[in-house]
Amino acid sequence: MLKTMIRRAGKCAVIAAAGLMMMSAQAAEPIKIGSFLSVTGPASFLGDPELKTLEMYVEKINEEGGVLGRQLELIHYDDVGNASSARNFASRLIRSDRVDIIVGGSTTGATMAAVPLIEQAQVPFISLAGAVVITTPVKKWVFKTPQSDRMAAERILTDMKDRGITRIGLISGTGGFGSSGRTQTLEVAEQMGMEILADVTYSGSDTDMTAQLTNIRNTKGVEAVLNFGFGQGPAIVTRNYAQLGMELPFYQSHGVASDSFLELAGSSAEGLRLPASPLLVPDSLPDDDPQKEVVQNYKAEYESRWDSKVSTFGAYAYDGLMLAVRAIEEAGSTDPEAVRNALENIKGYVGVTGEFNMSPEDHNGLDADSFRILEVQNGEWKLIN
Amino acid sequence: MLAEFLQYLFTGVTIGATYALIALGFTLIYNASHVINFAQGEFLMIGGMATVSLTAMGVPMVIAIVLAITLAGVLGIALQRFAIAPAKQADVVTLIIITIGASIFIRGIAQLVWGKEYHVMQNFSSDEPIRVFGAVLNSQSLWVLGIGAVVVVALVLFFTKTLIGKAILATSMNKEAARLVGIRTQMVLMLAFMVSALLGSVAGIVVAPITFTSYDIGIILGLKGFVAAAIGGLGSGVGAVVGGLALGIVEAMAAGYISSDYKDAVAFSMILLVLFFMPRGLFGAKVVERV
């Protein structure tokens, strides 16, 4: 009896000593921020600005003295937009790199592939992907920075309702983004008492959507058209829409909220509206807007450092990194449980994407108002509200 | 009703004409060598992308188009010289695999040179669409159809009236015999690759204002072109044109009348049906095995 007790006490002492040693060693060690992003491959337009943003701000934070007196170390892998390699890299980050927190996952596919592993390993994870499934239902260790497609749908339909529109023609891409957006739009429309009269789709590689649009045009009672899609498809839809001479109010989703979309769609885009990050119109935000300064700074810093146009997607990484830093500071350590709790309780963090108010029920922390409704006027984005 | 039908028809014919041009490229090389050239879509991409980047540099559109077509032609020759010719006596299957490799290589280079973004090309003439009985026709569609027709006529003349054209035909019919009468079959093969690259690039340039263009546009359009060629019967010029138009029209009608979800399914069922009842395609040559 006594022997076992002594033995146990001995074991405890050894463990405690080892723990102390590890802690003191850790004080000098950098805080490891892990990341897996789609830097190349089909989703590179997401991963590329995200990685650039992470690199640049980790550097900046380190120059300013780091976090909790420790330097940050960014460990990143390129998943090439492939979900199974995302999972492998997440596993490597956890098991061999032993990172303190993960900020990454450019696409919903990559994120969801890594989630089970991360939940099991109990490492705080901030995803940079959009779909609503990432944080609904809430997963203990998973957070995300972009607004979900559901919020986009809510924002668009609210704006339509404000204009007195209740009957909509919907055209959506069959890709992950488009089909998830379609589902959300159908649900939100039902809740808001709006009717989807026409519901057509196109695949990502389609080169002409005139047939689908003609279908909508011939549906009686449609008051506005909404296109939920991604990539070049929506630009073709926009052009066909103009060619067909359709005059109904036209909405796009946040998936195409970028200057390159304007370039592709050209004058056909005139008058269309979409929900977007304030990053597209930093200078037209009112001065009392709390986001104005953050947005302007991010845009200026990114563009001077990389000599390329800032994108909404990079901003997700900015917010992800800043949330991680803030949580570590508030937790006062890199203990995963403490960091996770701190993340969950972040209130009033003003980022580029919006104002984050996390809670145990909401691991995204944004509301639909963080989207601004923009309209294309004279080939430029114009803030509507 | 009529307006609706016409609209679907216009859409179908336009995209069908593009498929037909691509299918012709497949047919040409298949005839000369029995190789299915999966790099055909890349010629299309080279045509569109080179024109876009040259016009962006300030080169007038017409000259940019000529240069882009020339570039594609040179590339076609290079493909035959450096990838197909060295494999001399290899199996047809091996050669087909070589073309797949070449297509990935060309796409990779294009991605490095031109980046991954989509690019716009201006319409050749006005942006104003044309209205016919309530349906709308993009003016560029007329260019696609017109140039497609011209190319087909030119090809027919080339094969029936010129010595080189006849040499290609002869080689396709019997390589050994062609060689015996003094046709340099390697040369003929090179020509076939060049002409088919020219065809591809022309298709790529005329549709670019409608579809946009990017480094990977050749994958799906090339595949659709191959489907069109197979429906028409590989090796038949008429078949390629009919196959292309039929595929385009069926796709557009399916998207309009049935559901856009089933559009591709309908198109691919069509090839299954055709090949099931007519294994050599609609216009495929009857092959008699001589023992």
XYZ file of C-alpha atoms in Angstrom:
676
model
C 0.000 0.000 0.000
C 2.605 2.481 1.155
C 4.906 1.305 -1.597
C 2.371 1.958 -4.297
C 1.648 5.368 -2.826
C 5.293 6.289 -2.850
C 5.584 4.952 -6.341
C 2.604 7.052 -7.437
C 3.969 10.144 -5.743
C 7.256 9.524 -7.508
C 5.494 9.250 -10.841
C 3.605 12.480 -10.162
C 6.812 14.274 -9.299
C 8.473 13.081 -12.462
C 5.508 14.200 -14.563
C 5.379 17.564 -12.782
C 9.074 18.106 -13.268
C 8.833 17.174 -16.904
C 5.904 19.560 -17.252
C 7.865 22.387 -15.644
C 10.800 21.759 -17.905
C 8.580 21.767 -20.924
C 6.993 25.017 -19.857
C 10.280 26.774 -19.343
C 11.526 25.452 -22.641
C 8.309 26.651 -24.249
C 8.795 30.218 -23.040
C 11.688 30.648 -25.406
C 10.098 28.620 -28.160
C 7.988 30.262 -30.832
C 4.219 29.884 -30.903
C 3.484 27.559 -33.790
C 0.654 28.556 -36.093
C -0.173 25.789 -38.531
C -1.896 26.242 -41.853
C -3.018 24.185 -44.840
C -4.175 26.263 -47.786
C -4.978 25.752 -51.465
C -2.086 27.895 -52.657
C -1.964 26.265 -56.079
C -4.564 24.352 -58.063
C -8.118 25.321 -58.946
C -8.777 27.129 -55.646
C -5.536 29.100 -55.756
C -7.420 32.370 -55.983
C -8.393 31.624 -52.361
C -5.199 30.137 -50.994
C -2.723 32.467 -52.635
C -3.886 35.738 -51.032
C -4.526 33.873 -47.773
C -0.956 32.633 -47.542
C 0.431 36.033 -48.519
C -1.648 37.637 -45.776
C -0.564 35.129 -43.129
C 3.125 35.449 -44.045
C 3.021 39.194 -44.058
C 1.241 39.617 -40.721
C 3.205 36.926 -38.905
C 6.305 38.835 -39.971
C 4.795 42.109 -38.817
C 3.709 40.749 -35.427
C 7.172 39.282 -34.887
C 8.836 42.599 -35.653
C 6.602 44.207 -33.081
C 7.731 41.767 -30.416
C 5.544 38.742 -30.986
C 2.742 37.440 -28.794
C 3.175 36.918 -25.042
C 6.836 37.752 -25.612
C 7.202 34.774 -27.942
C 7.758 34.851 -31.668
C 5.206 33.365 -34.047
C 6.215 30.587 -36.384
C 4.060 29.898 -39.423
C 4.098 26.307 -40.653
C 2.122 25.929 -43.846
C 1.354 23.300 -46.456
C -0.280 23.520 -49.865
C -3.224 21.126 -50.239
C -3.671 22.019 -53.969
C -7.417 22.191 -53.374
C -7.481 18.481 -52.639
C -9.509 17.408 -49.606
C -7.554 14.249 -48.889
C -4.207 16.001 -48.883
C -5.748 18.677 -46.660
C -6.503 15.909 -44.199
C -2.968 14.544 -44.428
C -1.434 17.943 -43.855
C -3.717 18.635 -40.911
C -2.536 15.365 -39.435
C 1.091 16.330 -40.014
C 0.533 19.729 -38.409
C -0.950 18.099 -35.325
C 1.246 15.026 -34.931
C 4.670 15.993 -36.159
C 4.753 19.793 -36.127
C 2.728 19.953 -32.903
C 1.226 23.346 -33.712
C -0.603 25.392 -31.094
C -3.423 26.530 -33.351
C -4.460 25.990 -36.973
C -5.608 28.818 -39.232
C -6.406 27.463 -42.663
C -8.612 25.406 -44.942
C -9.301 27.507 -48.031
C -12.251 25.469 -49.240
C -15.178 23.887 -47.475
C -14.071 20.491 -48.779
C -10.576 20.832 -47.322
C -11.933 22.131 -44.043
C -14.504 19.388 -43.566
C -11.955 16.710 -44.411
C -9.689 17.938 -41.625
C -12.384 18.600 -39.020
C -12.793 15.058 -37.567
C -9.056 14.793 -37.052
C -8.803 18.189 -35.417
C -11.759 17.518 -33.144
C -10.117 14.314 -32.025
C -6.711 15.918 -31.448
C -8.325 18.885 -29.670
C -6.457 21.709 -31.364
C -8.160 25.078 -31.883
C -8.925 25.541 -35.582
C -10.036 28.664 -37.436
C -11.299 27.825 -40.925
C -11.243 30.262 -43.830
C -14.002 28.548 -45.822
C -17.559 29.641 -46.363
C -20.208 26.947 -46.096
C -22.609 26.966 -43.214
C -21.925 23.288 -42.331
C -18.518 24.160 -40.874
C -19.916 25.785 -37.758
C -23.522 24.538 -37.810
C -23.938 22.433 -35.741
C -21.260 23.929 -33.496
C -18.123 21.823 -33.217
C -16.126 22.348 -30.066
C -12.748 23.128 -31.640
C -13.806 24.623 -34.976
C -14.300 28.317 -35.743
C -14.512 30.225 -39.010
C -14.076 33.764 -40.277
C -16.017 34.149 -43.569
C -19.723 34.779 -43.507
C -21.744 31.748 -44.468
C -23.685 31.500 -47.693
C -26.840 31.540 -45.585
C -26.053 35.097 -44.460
C -25.459 36.074 -48.067
C -28.857 34.663 -48.989
C -30.456 36.497 -46.068
C -28.788 39.746 -47.020
C -29.816 39.506 -50.685
C -33.408 38.536 -49.966
C -33.722 41.299 -47.365
C -32.545 43.830 -49.919
C -35.048 42.455 -52.438
C -37.836 42.701 -49.897
C -36.875 46.311 -49.195
C -37.412 46.975 -52.882
C -40.784 45.254 -52.762
C -39.686 42.104 -54.569
C -41.083 38.808 -53.353
C -41.001 36.515 -56.389
C -37.628 35.425 -57.627
C -36.036 33.451 -60.441
C -32.995 31.545 -59.215
C -30.107 30.369 -61.370
C -27.227 28.608 -59.646
C -24.033 26.769 -60.420
C -23.917 23.027 -59.738
C -20.544 23.295 -57.973
C -20.264 23.093 -54.172
C -20.638 26.826 -53.692
C -23.594 27.240 -56.021
C -25.542 24.233 -54.830
C -25.066 25.063 -51.166
C -26.096 28.651 -51.914
C -29.154 27.376 -53.732
C -30.235 25.253 -50.765
C -29.758 28.159 -48.370
C -31.636 30.547 -50.646
C -34.586 28.158 -50.888
C -34.706 27.822 -47.082
C -34.343 31.521 -46.358
C -36.923 32.407 -49.002
C -39.435 30.107 -47.367
C -38.795 31.654 -43.956
C -39.153 35.160 -45.326
C -42.306 34.293 -47.219
C -40.779 34.807 -50.640
C -41.384 32.599 -53.646
C -38.804 31.008 -55.920
C -40.735 30.678 -59.178
C -37.939 29.434 -61.410
C -34.996 27.333 -60.258
C -32.419 26.450 -62.897
C -28.760 25.465 -62.773
C -25.663 25.404 -64.924
C -22.435 23.468 -64.571
C -19.103 25.128 -63.981
C -17.824 24.414 -67.457
C -20.898 25.686 -69.323
C -20.149 28.349 -71.867
C -23.629 29.633 -72.585
C -26.521 30.062 -70.143
C -28.971 31.685 -72.565
C -31.244 28.625 -72.489
C -31.578 28.687 -68.699
C -32.164 32.440 -68.627
C -34.802 32.171 -71.367
C -36.522 29.670 -69.134
C -36.596 32.212 -66.292
C -37.666 34.998 -68.615
C -40.644 32.955 -69.766
C -41.737 32.209 -66.191
C -44.654 34.483 -65.370
C -44.406 36.683 -62.303
C -40.662 36.704 -61.716
C -39.668 40.093 -60.279
C -35.928 39.659 -59.852
C -33.215 37.167 -60.739
C -30.554 35.835 -58.408
C -27.431 33.991 -59.550
C -25.572 31.942 -56.939
C -22.290 30.799 -58.407
C -18.577 31.014 -58.542
C -15.784 31.517 -61.058
C -16.395 32.567 -64.661
C -19.927 31.088 -64.836
C -21.662 34.080 -63.226
C -19.828 36.424 -65.609
C -21.237 34.491 -68.569
C -24.695 34.553 -66.954
C -24.371 38.321 -66.559
C -23.439 38.767 -70.214
C -26.225 36.508 -71.454
C -28.635 38.383 -69.199
C -27.722 41.643 -70.898
C -27.802 40.088 -74.367
C -31.294 38.762 -73.789
C -32.256 42.303 -72.840
C -33.656 41.213 -69.480
C -34.599 44.258 -67.419
C -35.492 42.709 -64.051
C -33.334 43.615 -61.048
C -30.376 41.242 -61.089
C -28.448 39.960 -58.065
C -25.213 38.018 -57.789
C -23.779 36.344 -54.711
C -20.672 37.285 -52.727
C -18.866 34.541 -54.692
C -18.065 36.982 -57.472
C -17.464 40.084 -55.382
C -14.152 40.977 -56.968
C -12.746 43.378 -59.499
C -11.883 40.576 -61.889
C -15.596 39.783 -62.178
C -16.249 43.358 -63.291
C -13.534 42.969 -65.886
C -15.050 39.769 -67.284
C -18.660 40.890 -67.261
C -17.872 44.359 -68.611
C -20.741 46.710 -69.288
C -23.273 43.878 -68.874
C -22.778 44.103 -65.107
C -24.251 47.595 -64.981
C -26.948 47.852 -62.313
C -26.525 44.442 -60.716
C -26.307 44.148 -56.964
C -24.459 41.792 -54.653
C -23.526 41.394 -51.008
C -19.817 41.946 -50.395
C -17.132 42.749 -47.919
C -16.494 46.459 -47.349
C -13.007 45.746 -48.703
C -14.274 46.500 -52.212
C -15.286 50.026 -51.286
C -12.977 51.042 -48.415
C -13.116 54.744 -49.168
C -16.854 55.100 -49.478
C -17.519 53.767 -45.974
C -18.803 56.508 -43.658
C -16.162 57.861 -41.244
C -17.998 56.584 -38.182
C -17.908 53.025 -39.497
C -15.710 51.083 -37.063
C -14.406 48.895 -39.883
C -13.216 51.749 -42.047
C -9.739 52.050 -40.549
C -9.093 48.288 -40.374
C -10.194 47.814 -43.955
C -8.168 50.735 -45.302
C -5.045 49.633 -43.439
C -5.275 46.040 -44.602
C -5.772 47.102 -48.207
C -2.860 49.562 -48.113
C -0.478 47.178 -46.368
C -1.313 44.226 -48.596
C -1.065 46.154 -51.824
C 2.204 47.865 -50.969
C 3.789 44.606 -49.834
C 2.687 42.296 -52.670
C 2.087 44.709 -55.496
C -1.162 42.977 -56.370
C -4.837 43.695 -55.787
C -6.186 42.917 -52.333
C -8.916 40.255 -52.225
C -11.752 39.402 -49.867
C -10.261 35.956 -49.377
C -6.991 37.269 -47.978
C -9.081 39.212 -45.488
C -10.472 35.946 -44.091
C -6.906 34.921 -43.266
C -6.227 38.327 -41.711
C -9.211 37.951 -39.406
C -8.313 34.324 -38.668
C -4.774 35.216 -37.615
C -5.859 38.223 -35.568
C -8.540 36.196 -33.765
C -5.935 33.530 -33.001
C -3.485 36.105 -31.644
C -6.153 37.752 -29.566
C -7.293 34.433 -28.115
C -3.727 33.434 -27.204
C -3.147 36.796 -25.559
C -6.339 36.537 -23.576
C -5.643 32.949 -22.567
C -2.153 34.012 -21.463
C -0.746 30.720 -22.749
C -0.982 28.351 -25.664
C -2.859 25.752 -23.652
C -5.358 24.467 -26.239
C -8.336 24.422 -23.878
C -7.665 27.959 -22.639
C -7.146 29.288 -26.166
C -10.336 27.612 -27.307
C -12.313 29.141 -24.428
C -10.831 32.556 -25.157
C -11.751 32.215 -28.856
C -15.291 31.302 -27.958
C -15.626 34.410 -25.804
C -14.218 36.992 -28.192
C -16.608 39.915 -28.378
C -16.455 43.047 -30.457
C -13.372 42.207 -32.502
C -13.564 44.498 -35.507
C -11.978 42.776 -38.480
C -11.879 43.339 -42.197
C -14.761 40.929 -42.804
C -16.982 42.293 -40.054
C -17.414 42.571 -36.300
C -16.971 39.203 -34.607
C -18.993 38.284 -31.518
C -18.280 34.645 -30.767
C -20.334 32.587 -28.341
C -20.703 28.903 -27.428
C -23.645 28.757 -29.850
C -21.978 30.710 -32.650
C -18.450 29.902 -33.767
C -18.619 32.295 -36.690
C -19.607 35.398 -34.767
C -20.776 37.465 -37.724
C -24.260 38.560 -38.685
C -25.762 39.200 -42.099
C -25.237 42.959 -41.725
C -21.493 42.490 -42.084
C -22.244 42.111 -45.791
C -22.684 45.419 -47.592
C -24.964 45.628 -50.589
C -23.056 47.007 -53.555
C -24.332 48.009 -56.957
C -22.347 48.297 -60.159
C -22.559 51.844 -61.454
C -20.461 53.079 -64.363
C -18.275 50.003 -64.123
C -17.486 50.485 -60.444
C -18.756 49.222 -57.115
C -21.053 51.620 -55.359
C -22.077 51.192 -51.711
C -25.869 51.034 -51.381
C -26.170 50.139 -47.705
C -43.206 29.360 -78.105
C -41.370 29.973 -81.361
C -39.152 32.584 -79.720
C -38.227 30.116 -77.022
C -37.440 27.384 -79.521
C -35.396 29.739 -81.675
C -33.454 30.918 -78.654
C -32.471 27.374 -77.734
C -31.656 26.654 -81.368
C -29.356 29.688 -81.670
C -27.576 28.751 -78.475
C -27.201 25.166 -79.631
C -26.030 25.949 -83.138
C -23.419 28.419 -81.896
C -21.828 26.097 -79.417
C -22.382 23.183 -81.816
C -20.387 24.943 -84.512
C -17.494 25.236 -82.087
C -17.719 21.544 -81.223
C -17.746 20.814 -84.962
C -14.533 22.760 -85.563
C -12.812 20.938 -82.734
C -14.169 17.605 -83.953
C -12.756 18.309 -87.419
C -9.320 18.683 -85.848
C -9.673 15.288 -84.181
C -10.866 13.769 -87.449
C -7.976 15.105 -89.450
C -5.270 13.646 -87.245
C -7.219 10.431 -86.769
C -7.408 10.020 -90.531
C -3.725 10.612 -91.074
C -2.451 8.462 -88.226
C -5.299 6.750 -86.331
C -4.155 8.733 -83.332
C -6.752 10.561 -81.256
C -4.979 13.757 -80.414
C -6.038 14.748 -76.917
C -3.961 17.909 -77.146
C -6.565 19.251 -79.600
C -8.230 21.317 -76.842
C -4.877 22.932 -76.061
C -4.636 24.333 -79.615
C -7.985 25.952 -78.960
C -6.679 27.459 -75.744
C -3.456 28.677 -77.405
C -5.491 30.443 -80.093
C -7.700 32.291 -77.615
C -5.062 33.079 -75.004
C -2.407 34.222 -77.469
C -4.868 36.558 -79.171
C -5.971 38.016 -75.836
C -2.443 38.576 -74.587
C -1.234 40.027 -77.878
C -4.131 42.498 -78.071
C -3.421 43.429 -74.451
C 0.118 44.323 -75.566
C -1.336 46.698 -78.098
C -1.134 44.547 -81.229
C -4.112 45.205 -83.538
C -6.692 42.425 -83.313
C -6.313 41.129 -86.878
C -2.541 40.796 -86.577
C -2.904 39.259 -83.129
C -5.237 36.630 -84.571
C -2.855 35.819 -87.424
C 0.066 35.539 -84.999
C -1.944 33.369 -82.611
C -2.941 30.988 -85.409
C 0.660 30.850 -86.593
C 1.824 30.083 -83.071
C -0.678 27.235 -82.839
C 0.469 25.904 -86.229
C 4.102 25.931 -85.126
C 3.070 24.191 -81.940
C 1.225 21.538 -83.945
C 4.366 20.864 -85.996
C 6.496 20.811 -82.842
C 4.099 18.363 -81.217
C 4.435 15.984 -84.149
C 8.211 16.460 -84.527
C 9.257 16.245 -80.892
C 6.612 14.054 -79.310
C 4.980 11.827 -81.925
C 7.773 11.303 -84.485
C 10.438 10.074 -82.033
C 8.034 7.299 -80.973
C 8.108 6.063 -84.580
C 6.855 2.491 -84.580
C 5.018 2.735 -81.285
C 1.492 1.500 -80.834
C -1.411 3.850 -81.552
C -2.382 3.627 -77.871
C 1.106 4.752 -76.867
C 0.837 7.701 -79.231
C -2.536 8.663 -77.757
C -1.023 8.614 -74.305
C 1.806 10.808 -75.583
C -0.760 13.379 -76.738
C -2.345 13.362 -73.283
C 1.069 14.036 -71.784
C 1.683 16.792 -74.303
C -1.638 18.422 -73.456
C -0.795 18.505 -69.759
C 2.612 19.947 -70.594
C 1.179 22.690 -72.831
C -1.450 23.548 -70.234
C 1.240 23.806 -67.566
C 3.341 26.158 -69.657
C 0.264 28.254 -70.470
C -0.542 28.499 -66.771
C 2.977 29.752 -66.054
C 3.001 32.249 -68.899
C -0.557 33.558 -68.758
C -1.633 32.862 -65.191
C -4.817 31.221 -64.045
C -7.345 33.990 -64.555
C -10.094 34.064 -67.110
C -9.670 36.663 -69.846
C -12.139 38.577 -71.977
C -11.943 39.037 -75.712
C -13.926 41.718 -77.473
C -16.626 40.740 -79.952
C -15.351 40.939 -83.539
C -18.142 43.340 -84.424
C -20.762 45.162 -82.359
C -21.817 44.062 -78.897
C -25.455 44.713 -79.817
C -27.340 41.434 -80.047
C -29.554 40.768 -83.075
C -33.256 40.098 -82.567
C -35.000 37.464 -84.683
C -38.685 36.657 -84.015
C -38.303 37.516 -80.344
C -35.161 35.452 -79.886
C -31.773 37.047 -79.355
C -28.674 36.196 -81.328
C -25.239 37.330 -80.233
C -23.488 38.899 -83.218
C -20.455 36.793 -82.410
C -22.546 33.661 -83.102
C -22.738 34.744 -86.733
C -18.955 34.964 -86.817
C -18.677 31.487 -85.339
C -21.089 30.062 -87.929
C -19.618 32.011 -90.834
C -16.021 31.177 -90.071
C -16.996 27.589 -89.346
C -18.629 27.308 -92.786
C -15.662 28.905 -94.541
C -13.257 26.541 -92.789
C -15.329 23.492 -93.750
C -15.484 24.552 -97.413
C -11.762 25.299 -97.407
C -11.058 21.865 -95.963
C -13.186 20.145 -98.583
C -11.363 22.017 -101.344
C -8.012 21.262 -99.748
C -8.686 17.546 -99.701
C -10.235 17.252 -103.141
C -8.326 19.823 -105.202
C -4.791 20.022 -103.861
C -2.005 17.487 -104.213
C -1.051 17.781 -100.544
C -4.639 17.218 -99.491
C -4.877 14.150 -101.665
C -1.574 12.924 -100.226
C -3.036 13.142 -96.727
C -6.129 11.237 -97.867
C -3.980 8.614 -99.538
C -1.909 8.150 -96.414
C -5.037 7.748 -94.333
C -6.330 5.050 -96.673
C -3.193 2.999 -96.911
C 0.074 4.114 -95.448
C 2.208 1.460 -97.121
C 0.765 2.072 -100.581
C 1.108 5.820 -100.137
C 4.746 5.388 -99.306
C 5.213 3.177 -102.352
C 3.897 5.861 -104.694
C 6.342 8.331 -103.227
C 4.377 10.168 -100.552
C 6.523 11.113 -97.589
C 4.199 9.919 -94.876
C 6.093 11.581 -92.016
C 5.682 14.881 -93.826
C 1.989 14.206 -94.317
C 1.597 13.466 -90.647
C 3.289 16.715 -89.748
C 0.975 18.571 -92.095
C -2.044 16.928 -90.527
C -0.962 18.074 -87.088
C -0.364 21.580 -88.350
C -3.720 21.896 -90.110
C -5.517 20.477 -87.124
C -3.733 22.943 -84.823
C -4.777 25.780 -87.135
C -8.374 24.555 -87.000
C -8.290 24.313 -83.233
C -6.868 27.777 -82.787
C -9.441 29.290 -85.148
C -12.197 27.676 -83.088
C -10.588 28.962 -79.901
C -10.409 32.498 -81.216
C -13.941 32.787 -82.580
C -15.607 31.430 -79.443
C -13.428 33.303 -76.943
C -15.679 36.406 -76.954
C -18.613 34.160 -75.980
C -17.018 31.753 -73.531
C -14.072 33.780 -72.186
C -10.737 32.051 -72.287
C -8.302 30.670 -69.750
C -5.427 28.229 -69.601
C -7.758 25.280 -68.923
C -10.588 26.052 -71.353
C -9.273 23.324 -73.656
C -10.060 20.453 -71.306
C -13.828 20.508 -71.442
C -14.215 21.921 -74.956
C -11.697 19.385 -76.229
C -13.657 16.592 -74.587
C -16.944 17.802 -76.077
C -15.245 18.031 -79.468
C -14.098 14.449 -79.115
C -17.645 13.361 -78.225
C -18.888 15.158 -81.344
C -16.285 13.426 -83.484
C -17.222 10.045 -82.028
C -20.939 10.598 -82.623
C -20.252 11.514 -86.222
C -18.000 8.553 -86.680
C -14.285 9.139 -86.133
C -12.582 9.930 -89.396
C -15.569 11.388 -91.196
C -15.522 15.105 -91.951
C -19.279 15.324 -92.515
C -19.719 13.288 -89.359
C -17.676 15.767 -87.327
C -19.796 18.692 -88.483
C -23.120 16.895 -88.005
C -21.966 15.434 -84.683
C -20.876 18.821 -83.396
C -24.080 20.600 -84.362
C -26.252 17.755 -83.046
C -24.437 17.722 -79.720
C -24.747 21.491 -79.308
C -28.436 21.563 -80.191
C -29.332 18.588 -78.000
C -27.504 20.197 -75.076
C -29.307 23.510 -75.468
C -32.729 21.891 -75.952
C -32.200 19.680 -72.919
C -31.179 22.656 -70.796
C -34.181 24.648 -71.960
C -36.997 22.117 -72.121
C -36.053 19.380 -69.661
C -33.714 20.644 -66.972
C -30.275 22.131 -66.971
C -29.302 19.451 -64.446
C -29.667 16.753 -67.085
C -28.050 18.661 -69.920
C -24.746 16.798 -69.867
C -26.465 13.511 -69.100
C -28.632 13.880 -72.208
C -25.589 14.699 -74.330
C -23.653 11.710 -73.102
C -26.652 9.369 -73.386
C -26.819 10.447 -76.984
C -23.313 9.190 -77.669
C -24.162 5.909 -75.931
C -27.282 5.447 -78.038
C -25.563 6.312 -81.285
C -22.616 4.047 -80.622
C -24.917 1.263 -79.449
C -26.871 1.129 -82.678
C -24.169 2.384 -85.022
C -20.845 1.378 -83.499
C -18.926 3.319 -86.129
C -20.850 6.529 -85.513
C -23.357 8.246 -87.782
C -21.036 8.562 -90.775
C -18.283 6.157 -89.856
C -16.543 4.312 -92.662
C -17.354 0.658 -93.059
C -14.196 -1.259 -92.394
C -13.736 -4.505 -94.185
C -11.035 -6.722 -92.814
C -9.268 -8.409 -95.655
C -7.895 -11.779 -94.794
